[in-house]
mmCIF file of C-alpha atoms and ligand atoms in Angstrom:
data_model
loop_
_atom_site.group_PDB
_atom_site.id
_atom_site.type_symbol
_atom_site.label_atom_id
_atom_site.label_comp_id
_atom_site.label_asym_id
_atom_site.label_seq_id
_atom_site.Cartn_x
_atom_site.Cartn_y
_atom_site.Cartn_z
ATOM 1 C CA MET A 432 -6.147 -16.433 -15.272
ATOM 2 C CA GLU A 433 -2.931 -18.256 -14.538
ATOM 3 C CA LYS A 434 -2.468 -21.554 -12.621
ATOM 4 C CA ILE A 435 0.373 -21.022 -10.088
ATOM 5 C CA PHE A 436 -0.080 -24.257 -8.090
ATOM 6 C CA ASP A 437 -2.795 -26.963 -8.354
ATOM 7 C CA ASP A 438 -5.030 -24.932 -6.044
ATOM 8 C CA VAL A 439 -3.694 -21.383 -6.526
ATOM 9 C CA TYR A 440 -4.719 -19.165 -9.482
ATOM 10 C CA LEU A 441 -3.531 -15.554 -10.327
ATOM 11 C CA VAL A 442 -5.853 -13.183 -12.005
ATOM 12 C CA HIS A 443 -4.547 -10.007 -13.458
ATOM 13 C CA VAL A 444 -7.524 -7.710 -12.623
ATOM 14 C CA PRO A 445 -7.207 -4.515 -14.705
ATOM 15 C CA LEU A 446 -6.958 -1.170 -13.000
ATOM 16 C CA PRO A 447 -8.214 1.445 -15.473
ATOM 17 C CA LYS A 448 -6.588 4.725 -15.499
ATOM 18 C CA SER A 449 -3.673 3.631 -13.112
ATOM 19 C CA PRO A 450 -0.119 3.407 -14.273
ATOM 20 C CA LEU A 451 0.038 0.152 -12.180
ATOM 21 C CA LYS A 452 -2.179 -1.392 -15.105
ATOM 22 C CA TYR A 453 -3.376 -4.345 -12.881
ATOM 23 C CA VAL A 454 -3.484 -5.900 -9.611
ATOM 24 C CA ASN A 455 -2.728 -9.568 -8.679
ATOM 25 C CA SER A 456 -5.689 -11.271 -7.234
ATOM 26 C CA TYR A 457 -4.966 -14.819 -5.961
ATOM 27 C CA ILE A 458 -7.662 -17.471 -5.860
ATOM 28 C CA ILE A 459 -7.256 -20.423 -3.563
ATOM 29 C CA THR A 460 -9.602 -23.375 -4.533
ATOM 30 C CA GLY A 461 -10.971 -26.242 -2.653
ATOM 31 C CA GLU A 462 -13.264 -26.190 0.471
ATOM 32 C CA LYS A 463 -13.690 -22.579 1.600
ATOM 33 C CA PRO A 464 -12.102 -20.876 -1.230
ATOM 34 C CA LEU A 465 -10.353 -17.676 -0.638
ATOM 35 C CA VAL A 466 -9.740 -14.586 -2.882
ATOM 36 C CA ILE A 467 -6.747 -12.370 -1.894
ATOM 37 C CA ASP A 468 -7.229 -8.857 -2.987
ATOM 38 C CA THR A 469 -9.678 -7.627 -5.642
ATOM 39 C CA GLY A 470 -9.230 -4.419 -7.776
ATOM 40 C CA PHE A 471 -10.832 -1.096 -8.202
ATOM 41 C CA ASN A 472 -14.647 -0.678 -8.087
ATOM 42 C CA THR A 473 -15.175 -0.597 -11.700
ATOM 43 C CA GLU A 474 -17.085 -2.577 -14.348
ATOM 44 C CA GLU A 475 -13.782 -3.669 -16.082
ATOM 45 C CA SER A 476 -12.222 -5.000 -12.821
ATOM 46 C CA TYR A 477 -15.335 -6.753 -11.734
ATOM 47 C CA SER A 478 -16.091 -8.555 -15.084
ATOM 48 C CA VAL A 479 -12.437 -9.962 -14.894
ATOM 49 C CA LEU A 480 -12.515 -11.191 -11.306
ATOM 50 C CA ASN A 481 -16.254 -12.425 -11.701
ATOM 51 C CA ASP A 482 -15.399 -14.379 -14.809
ATOM 52 C CA ALA A 483 -12.410 -15.989 -13.116
ATOM 53 C CA LEU A 484 -14.610 -17.082 -10.192
ATOM 54 C CA SER A 485 -17.275 -18.493 -12.532
ATOM 55 C CA GLU A 486 -14.628 -20.486 -14.503
ATOM 56 C CA LEU A 487 -13.540 -21.894 -11.197
ATOM 57 C CA LYS A 488 -17.258 -22.536 -10.282
ATOM 58 C CA ILE A 489 -16.772 -20.642 -7.126
ATOM 59 C CA LYS A 490 -20.060 -19.030 -6.046
ATOM 60 C CA ARG A 491 -19.412 -17.838 -2.367
ATOM 61 C CA PRO A 492 -15.646 -17.310 -1.514
ATOM 62 C CA SER A 493 -14.224 -15.572 1.428
ATOM 63 C CA PHE A 494 -11.854 -12.671 0.859
ATOM 64 C CA PHE A 495 -8.609 -11.440 2.367
ATOM 65 C CA ILE A 496 -7.666 -7.839 1.866
ATOM 66 C CA THR A 497 -3.967 -7.112 2.296
ATOM 67 C CA HIS A 498 -4.622 -3.228 2.712
ATOM 68 C CA ILE A 499 -6.956 -0.479 2.417
ATOM 69 C CA HIS A 500 -5.861 0.941 -0.900
ATOM 70 C CA ALA A 501 -8.669 1.070 -3.534
ATOM 71 C CA ASP A 502 -6.916 -1.015 -5.981
ATOM 72 C CA HIS A 503 -7.139 -3.963 -3.457
ATOM 73 C CA ILE A 504 -10.232 -3.428 -1.466
ATOM 74 C CA GLY A 505 -12.324 -1.383 -4.020
ATOM 75 C CA LEU A 506 -14.147 -4.181 -5.718
ATOM 76 C CA ILE A 507 -15.332 -6.040 -2.555
ATOM 77 C CA GLY A 508 -18.705 -4.276 -2.538
ATOM 78 C CA ARG A 509 -19.610 -6.103 -5.680
ATOM 79 C CA PHE A 510 -19.210 -9.536 -4.081
ATOM 80 C CA PRO A 511 -22.087 -9.512 -1.512
ATOM 81 C CA GLU A 512 -22.356 -13.247 -1.584
ATOM 82 C CA ASN A 513 -19.323 -14.076 0.571
ATOM 83 C CA TYR A 514 -18.337 -15.918 3.610
ATOM 84 C CA GLY A 515 -16.637 -12.788 5.127
ATOM 85 C CA VAL A 516 -13.848 -10.316 4.223
ATOM 86 C CA HIS A 517 -10.690 -10.605 6.338
ATOM 87 C CA ILE A 518 -8.740 -7.508 7.058
ATOM 88 C CA SER A 519 -6.335 -6.354 9.695
ATOM 89 C CA GLU A 520 -7.835 -4.527 12.615
ATOM 90 C CA GLU A 521 -5.653 -1.470 11.909
ATOM 91 C CA GLU A 522 -7.055 -1.275 8.374
ATOM 92 C CA TYR A 523 -10.514 -1.837 9.666
ATOM 93 C CA LYS A 524 -10.100 1.059 12.075
ATOM 94 C CA ILE A 525 -9.435 3.239 8.959
ATOM 95 C CA ILE A 526 -12.627 1.993 7.401
ATOM 96 C CA GLU A 527 -14.551 2.903 10.527
ATOM 97 C CA ASP A 528 -12.828 6.162 10.928
ATOM 98 C CA SER A 529 -13.648 7.208 7.338
ATOM 99 C CA SER A 530 -17.120 5.624 7.239
ATOM 100 C CA GLY A 531 -19.647 7.504 5.176
ATOM 101 C CA THR A 532 -17.208 10.687 5.095
ATOM 102 C CA ASN A 533 -13.831 11.497 3.553
ATOM 103 C CA ASP A 534 -12.537 12.526 6.949
ATOM 104 C CA TYR A 535 -9.510 10.291 7.020
ATOM 105 C CA TRP A 536 -8.428 11.204 3.694
ATOM 106 C CA LEU A 537 -8.892 15.005 4.186
ATOM 107 C CA ARG A 538 -6.699 14.766 7.219
ATOM 108 C CA MET A 539 -4.126 13.376 5.026
ATOM 109 C CA ASN A 540 -4.588 16.107 2.449
ATOM 110 C CA GLU A 541 -4.516 18.853 5.107
ATOM 111 C CA TYR A 542 -1.316 17.490 6.289
ATOM 112 C CA LEU A 543 0.189 17.556 2.781
ATOM 113 C CA MET A 544 -0.906 21.186 2.545
ATOM 114 C CA ARG A 545 1.012 22.074 5.690
ATOM 115 C CA ASN A 546 4.084 20.493 4.002
ATOM 116 C CA GLY A 547 3.821 22.975 1.210
ATOM 117 C CA LEU A 548 1.521 21.143 -1.415
ATOM 118 C CA PRO A 549 -0.199 24.123 -3.257
ATOM 119 C CA GLU A 550 -3.994 24.030 -3.020
ATOM 120 C CA GLU A 551 -4.386 23.934 -6.797
ATOM 121 C CA ASP A 552 -2.265 20.886 -7.104
ATOM 122 C CA LEU A 553 -4.127 19.198 -4.203
ATOM 123 C CA LYS A 554 -7.591 19.873 -5.834
ATOM 124 C CA ILE A 555 -6.507 18.300 -9.174
ATOM 125 C CA ALA A 556 -4.838 15.290 -7.330
ATOM 126 C CA PHE A 557 -7.817 14.816 -5.078
ATOM 127 C CA ARG A 558 -10.252 14.986 -7.931
ATOM 128 C CA ILE A 559 -8.305 12.171 -9.556
ATOM 129 C CA LEU A 560 -8.229 10.189 -6.357
ATOM 130 C CA ASN A 561 -11.977 10.760 -5.928
ATOM 131 C CA SER A 562 -12.764 9.613 -9.270
ATOM 132 C CA ILE A 563 -11.341 6.273 -8.192
ATOM 133 C CA PHE A 564 -12.498 6.253 -4.638
ATOM 134 C CA VAL A 565 -16.072 7.406 -4.989
ATOM 135 C CA GLY A 566 -18.563 4.383 -4.762
ATOM 136 C CA THR A 567 -15.732 2.409 -3.077
ATOM 137 C CA TYR A 568 -15.790 3.531 0.432
ATOM 138 C CA PRO A 569 -19.443 4.093 1.143
ATOM 139 C CA ASP A 570 -19.974 0.348 0.112
ATOM 140 C CA LEU A 571 -17.518 -0.847 2.832
ATOM 141 C CA LEU A 572 -20.129 0.041 5.594
ATOM 142 C CA LYS A 573 -22.214 -2.849 4.405
ATOM 143 C CA ILE A 574 -19.322 -5.465 4.287
ATOM 144 C CA ASN A 575 -19.241 -8.474 6.642
ATOM 145 C CA PHE A 576 -15.553 -7.708 7.713
ATOM 146 C CA ILE A 577 -13.541 -10.197 9.880
ATOM 147 C CA SER A 578 -10.848 -8.441 11.822
ATOM 148 C CA MET A 579 -7.383 -10.201 11.902
ATOM 149 C CA LYS A 580 -4.482 -9.902 14.314
ATOM 150 C CA GLU A 581 -0.753 -10.967 13.909
ATOM 151 C CA GLY A 582 -0.820 -14.651 13.897
ATOM 152 C CA SER A 583 -4.623 -15.094 12.981
ATOM 153 C CA VAL A 584 -5.051 -18.156 10.749
ATOM 154 C CA ILE A 585 -7.232 -18.597 7.761
ATOM 155 C CA THR A 586 -7.989 -22.151 6.623
ATOM 156 C CA THR A 587 -8.787 -22.439 2.889
ATOM 157 C CA GLY A 588 -8.689 -25.611 0.662
ATOM 158 C CA ASN A 589 -5.973 -27.674 2.212
ATOM 159 C CA ARG A 590 -3.941 -24.630 3.297
ATOM 160 C CA LYS A 591 -3.539 -22.795 6.507
ATOM 161 C CA LEU A 592 -2.543 -19.283 6.056
ATOM 162 C CA ARG A 593 -1.077 -17.115 8.896
ATOM 163 C CA VAL A 594 -1.598 -13.455 8.980
ATOM 164 C CA LEU A 595 1.575 -11.273 9.327
ATOM 165 C CA ILE A 596 1.084 -7.622 9.989
ATOM 166 C CA THR A 597 3.624 -5.635 8.055
ATOM 167 C CA PRO A 598 2.819 -1.718 8.634
ATOM 168 C CA GLY A 599 4.636 0.656 6.444
ATOM 169 C CA HIS A 600 2.978 0.792 2.963
ATOM 170 C CA SER A 601 -0.266 1.319 4.984
ATOM 171 C CA PRO A 602 -0.835 1.224 8.655
ATOM 172 C CA GLY A 603 -2.085 -2.172 8.957
ATOM 173 C CA HIS A 604 -0.877 -3.788 5.808
ATOM 174 C CA ALA A 605 -0.934 -7.620 6.151
ATOM 175 C CA CYS A 606 0.681 -10.585 4.294
ATOM 176 C CA LEU A 607 -0.355 -14.233 4.267
ATOM 177 C CA TYR A 608 2.045 -16.874 5.041
ATOM 178 C CA ASP A 609 1.804 -20.583 4.192
ATOM 179 C CA GLU A 610 4.324 -22.222 6.422
ATOM 180 C CA ARG A 611 4.144 -25.694 5.182
ATOM 181 C CA ASP A 612 4.880 -24.709 1.497
ATOM 182 C CA GLU A 613 6.817 -21.458 2.345
ATOM 183 C CA ILE A 614 4.589 -19.305 0.225
ATOM 184 C CA LEU A 615 4.334 -15.576 0.989
ATOM 185 C CA PHE A 616 1.260 -13.614 -0.389
ATOM 186 C CA SER A 617 2.973 -10.372 0.002
ATOM 187 C CA GLY A 618 0.507 -7.758 -0.979
ATOM 188 C CA ASP A 619 2.247 -4.320 -1.624
ATOM 189 C CA HIS A 620 4.781 -5.077 1.238
ATOM 190 C CA ILE A 621 7.357 -6.669 -1.287
ATOM 191 C CA LEU A 622 7.064 -5.890 -5.118
ATOM 192 C CA PHE A 623 9.542 -6.874 -7.550
ATOM 193 C CA THR A 624 8.769 -4.541 -10.429
ATOM 194 C CA ILE A 625 8.242 -1.349 -8.485
ATOM 195 C CA THR A 626 9.226 0.161 -5.149
ATOM 196 C CA PRO A 627 6.273 0.179 -2.790
ATOM 197 C CA ASN A 628 5.024 3.752 -1.966
ATOM 198 C CA ILE A 629 5.707 4.800 1.487
ATOM 199 C CA THR A 630 3.792 7.902 2.694
ATOM 200 C CA TRP A 631 2.546 9.629 5.693
ATOM 201 C CA TRP A 632 -0.678 8.388 7.212
ATOM 202 C CA PRO A 633 -2.778 10.000 10.199
ATOM 203 C CA SER A 634 -2.638 6.657 11.900
ATOM 204 C CA LEU A 635 1.061 5.726 11.263
ATOM 205 C CA GLN A 636 3.471 8.505 11.957
ATOM 206 C CA ASN A 637 6.878 7.291 11.154
ATOM 207 C CA SER A 638 5.900 4.967 8.304
ATOM 208 C CA LEU A 639 9.337 4.541 6.812
ATOM 209 C CA GLU A 640 10.904 3.182 10.134
ATOM 210 C CA ARG A 641 7.785 1.007 10.587
ATOM 211 C CA TYR A 642 8.174 -0.317 7.014
ATOM 212 C CA ILE A 643 11.867 -1.141 7.312
ATOM 213 C CA ILE A 644 11.068 -3.009 10.591
ATOM 214 C CA SER A 645 8.384 -4.937 8.743
ATOM 215 C CA LEU A 646 10.796 -5.682 5.901
ATOM 216 C CA GLU A 647 13.464 -6.971 8.266
ATOM 217 C CA LYS A 648 10.730 -9.227 9.916
ATOM 218 C CA MET A 649 10.335 -11.006 6.546
ATOM 219 C CA LYS A 650 13.882 -12.283 6.779
ATOM 220 C CA GLU A 651 13.003 -14.477 9.895
ATOM 221 C CA ILE A 652 10.603 -16.701 7.804
ATOM 222 C CA ARG A 653 11.461 -19.058 5.021
ATOM 223 C CA ILE A 654 10.086 -17.955 1.776
ATOM 224 C CA ARG A 655 10.236 -20.176 -1.307
ATOM 225 C CA ASP A 656 7.557 -18.408 -3.400
ATOM 226 C CA THR A 657 6.737 -14.767 -3.130
ATOM 227 C CA LEU A 658 3.250 -13.726 -4.677
ATOM 228 C CA PRO A 659 2.944 -10.005 -4.713
ATOM 229 C CA GLY A 660 0.143 -7.601 -5.091
ATOM 230 C CA HIS A 661 1.530 -6.142 -8.464
ATOM 231 C CA GLY A 662 3.785 -6.987 -11.398
ATOM 232 C CA GLU A 663 6.106 -9.945 -11.695
ATOM 233 C CA ILE A 664 5.763 -12.895 -9.245
ATOM 234 C CA GLY A 665 8.265 -15.320 -7.668
ATOM 235 C CA GLY A 666 11.373 -12.949 -7.432
ATOM 236 C CA GLU A 667 14.003 -13.468 -4.809
ATOM 237 C CA PRO A 668 12.550 -12.061 -1.626
ATOM 238 C CA TYR A 669 15.577 -11.509 0.544
ATOM 239 C CA LYS A 670 17.558 -9.922 -2.127
ATOM 240 C CA ARG A 671 14.501 -7.618 -3.023
ATOM 241 C CA ILE A 672 14.286 -6.738 0.794
ATOM 242 C CA GLU A 673 17.979 -5.521 0.814
ATOM 243 C CA GLU A 674 17.360 -3.623 -2.509
ATOM 244 C CA ILE A 675 14.390 -1.813 -1.231
ATOM 245 C CA ILE A 676 16.006 -0.881 2.007
ATOM 246 C CA GLU A 677 19.199 0.403 -0.041
ATOM 247 C CA HIS A 678 16.823 2.574 -2.122
ATOM 248 C CA HIS A 679 15.373 4.276 1.057
ATOM 249 C CA LYS A 680 18.886 4.716 2.314
ATOM 250 C CA LYS A 681 19.979 6.404 -0.851
ATOM 251 C CA ARG A 682 16.957 8.556 -0.559
ATOM 252 C CA LEU A 683 17.529 9.613 2.892
ATOM 253 C CA ASN A 684 21.065 10.595 1.936
ATOM 254 C CA GLU A 685 19.854 12.450 -1.090
ATOM 255 C CA ILE A 686 17.452 14.504 1.029
ATOM 256 C CA MET A 687 20.017 15.229 3.573
ATOM 257 C CA GLY A 688 22.081 16.712 0.616
ATOM 258 C CA ALA A 689 19.088 18.680 -0.640
ATOM 259 C CA LEU A 690 18.494 20.255 2.678
ATOM 260 C CA ASP A 691 20.024 23.748 2.251
ATOM 261 C CA GLY A 692 18.752 25.951 4.904
ATOM 262 C CA GLU A 693 15.127 25.819 5.830
ATOM 263 C CA LEU A 694 12.736 24.072 3.351
ATOM 264 C CA ASN A 695 9.358 22.556 3.247
ATOM 265 C CA ALA A 696 8.695 18.947 2.137
ATOM 266 C CA PHE A 697 7.453 20.140 -1.087
ATOM 267 C CA GLN A 698 10.630 22.124 -1.934
ATOM 268 C CA VAL A 699 12.682 19.128 -1.077
ATOM 269 C CA ALA A 700 10.565 16.831 -3.182
ATOM 270 C CA ALA A 701 11.159 19.125 -6.106
ATOM 271 C CA SER A 702 14.981 19.075 -5.635
ATOM 272 C CA ILE A 703 15.327 15.325 -5.524
ATOM 273 C CA LYS A 704 15.545 12.896 -8.389
ATOM 274 C CA TRP A 705 12.415 10.860 -9.334
ATOM 275 C CA ASN A 706 11.854 8.318 -12.162
ATOM 276 C CA VAL A 707 9.038 10.424 -13.620
ATOM 277 C CA MET A 708 9.063 12.561 -16.631
ATOM 278 C CA ASN A 709 12.939 12.313 -16.701
ATOM 279 C CA GLY A 710 13.011 13.800 -13.372
ATOM 280 C CA GLU A 711 11.613 17.262 -14.623
ATOM 281 C CA TRP A 712 9.499 18.159 -11.494
ATOM 282 C CA ASN A 713 7.715 20.851 -13.512
ATOM 283 C CA LEU A 714 6.406 18.278 -15.961
ATOM 284 C CA PHE A 715 5.080 16.008 -13.148
ATOM 285 C CA PRO A 716 1.407 15.186 -13.401
ATOM 286 C CA LYS A 717 -0.268 16.605 -10.077
ATOM 287 C CA MET A 718 -1.021 13.137 -9.013
ATOM 288 C CA GLN A 719 2.755 12.132 -9.137
ATOM 289 C CA LYS A 720 3.468 15.324 -7.173
ATOM 290 C CA TYR A 721 0.995 14.020 -4.547
ATOM 291 C CA PHE A 722 2.605 10.874 -4.142
ATOM 292 C CA ALA A 723 6.212 12.190 -4.284
ATOM 293 C CA LEU A 724 5.371 14.648 -1.620
ATOM 294 C CA GLY A 725 4.022 11.892 0.628
ATOM 295 C CA GLU A 726 7.193 9.727 0.139
ATOM 296 C CA THR A 727 9.408 12.749 0.890
ATOM 297 C CA ILE A 728 7.307 13.596 4.205
ATOM 298 C CA ALA A 729 7.875 9.956 5.226
ATOM 299 C CA HIS A 730 11.631 10.227 4.766
ATOM 300 C CA LEU A 731 11.903 13.775 6.505
ATOM 301 C CA ILE A 732 9.989 12.310 9.418
ATOM 302 C CA TYR A 733 12.508 9.336 9.682
ATOM 303 C CA LEU A 734 15.406 11.792 9.657
ATOM 304 C CA GLU A 735 13.822 13.926 12.289
ATOM 305 C CA ASN A 736 13.414 10.786 14.410
ATOM 306 C CA MET A 737 17.079 9.974 13.879
ATOM 307 C CA ARG A 738 17.750 13.647 15.140
ATOM 308 C CA LEU A 739 19.420 14.660 12.034
ATOM 309 C CA LEU A 740 16.681 17.177 11.279
ATOM 310 C CA SER A 741 14.642 19.549 13.025
ATOM 311 C CA ARG A 742 11.103 20.468 12.371
ATOM 312 C CA ILE A 743 9.978 24.080 12.485
ATOM 313 C CA GLU A 744 6.344 24.892 12.581
ATOM 314 C CA ARG A 745 5.308 28.566 11.487
ATOM 315 C CA ASN A 746 1.811 29.613 10.688
ATOM 316 C CA GLY A 747 0.542 25.987 10.619
ATOM 317 C CA LYS A 748 3.177 25.153 7.914
ATOM 318 C CA ILE A 749 5.997 22.662 8.557
ATOM 319 C CA TYR A 750 9.762 23.353 7.568
ATOM 320 C CA TYR A 751 12.834 21.169 8.076
ATOM 321 C CA LYS A 752 16.494 22.037 8.641
ATOM 322 C CA LYS A 753 19.563 19.993 9.361
ATOM 323 C CA ILE A 754 20.821 19.872 12.897
ATOM 324 C CA LEU A 755 24.526 20.831 12.682
ATOM 325 C CA LYS A 756 26.702 18.453 14.778
HETATM 326 ZN ZN1 LIG B 1378 -1.057 -0.275 -2.017
#
């Protein structure tokens, strides 16, 4: 546990089996203590976060979950003694939609298959995902969620934190902003050590466009300290925003260059450069192919909306080709 300010602590909650290694969970002490993000629903994650809370003598905190990904929300079921779990209404809708079933995620998978993901790859990727998700989402039905909107305020210790809804990385991703001290708890919206994954979601169609809009929105507030959901803290947010936007522009150009004739998203993903296994697509773990495909689809949809590509649907499968001008 690391003390960041007199009343704010950072806990590196381990994420077993994930290349992300750990999630940054923040604990704000004082009256009505608040925990921002949790970790996977595993014993290892639980003991680290629980020990940190015990050390700070916090018995009953409230929680704020930046988004629905299992590395942020997963552990919440193991802290039933709480004063409520704040989450954006969009993310709450996903919980309702997938309550007791895997429906929401199956819709996502079906869409990836329509975009060329081989069934065999999907099965393996989904088995890995499931090994992380199982035991996480069923618990969510019993949680005392408090639904948050843009501008909702959470009072904790001597701080007032405003909710900023920043769709893109997930449909209702939310950051928390302390205007007095200009601190942004950025979740997975702005990360410094990796680029946040942008994918297709059943409830967020043009996720890349929404993400870029949400990044631009961050330029309107004054940020002195950025406390992200993974990796290094306190980088330069405005510079990072430009870098991330630049990264996506490069990828959009690369995809335009790769589109030769009519291709599905899986074929496009295989022909662009990734920072995985030296870019050798055939050596990619299935899980990485799954993420790379989602990312590629988000970019293809963006280009389609820019009227640079057209989408062709044949026998339930989706293909793209350039619109020649
Ligand atoms: Zn995430």
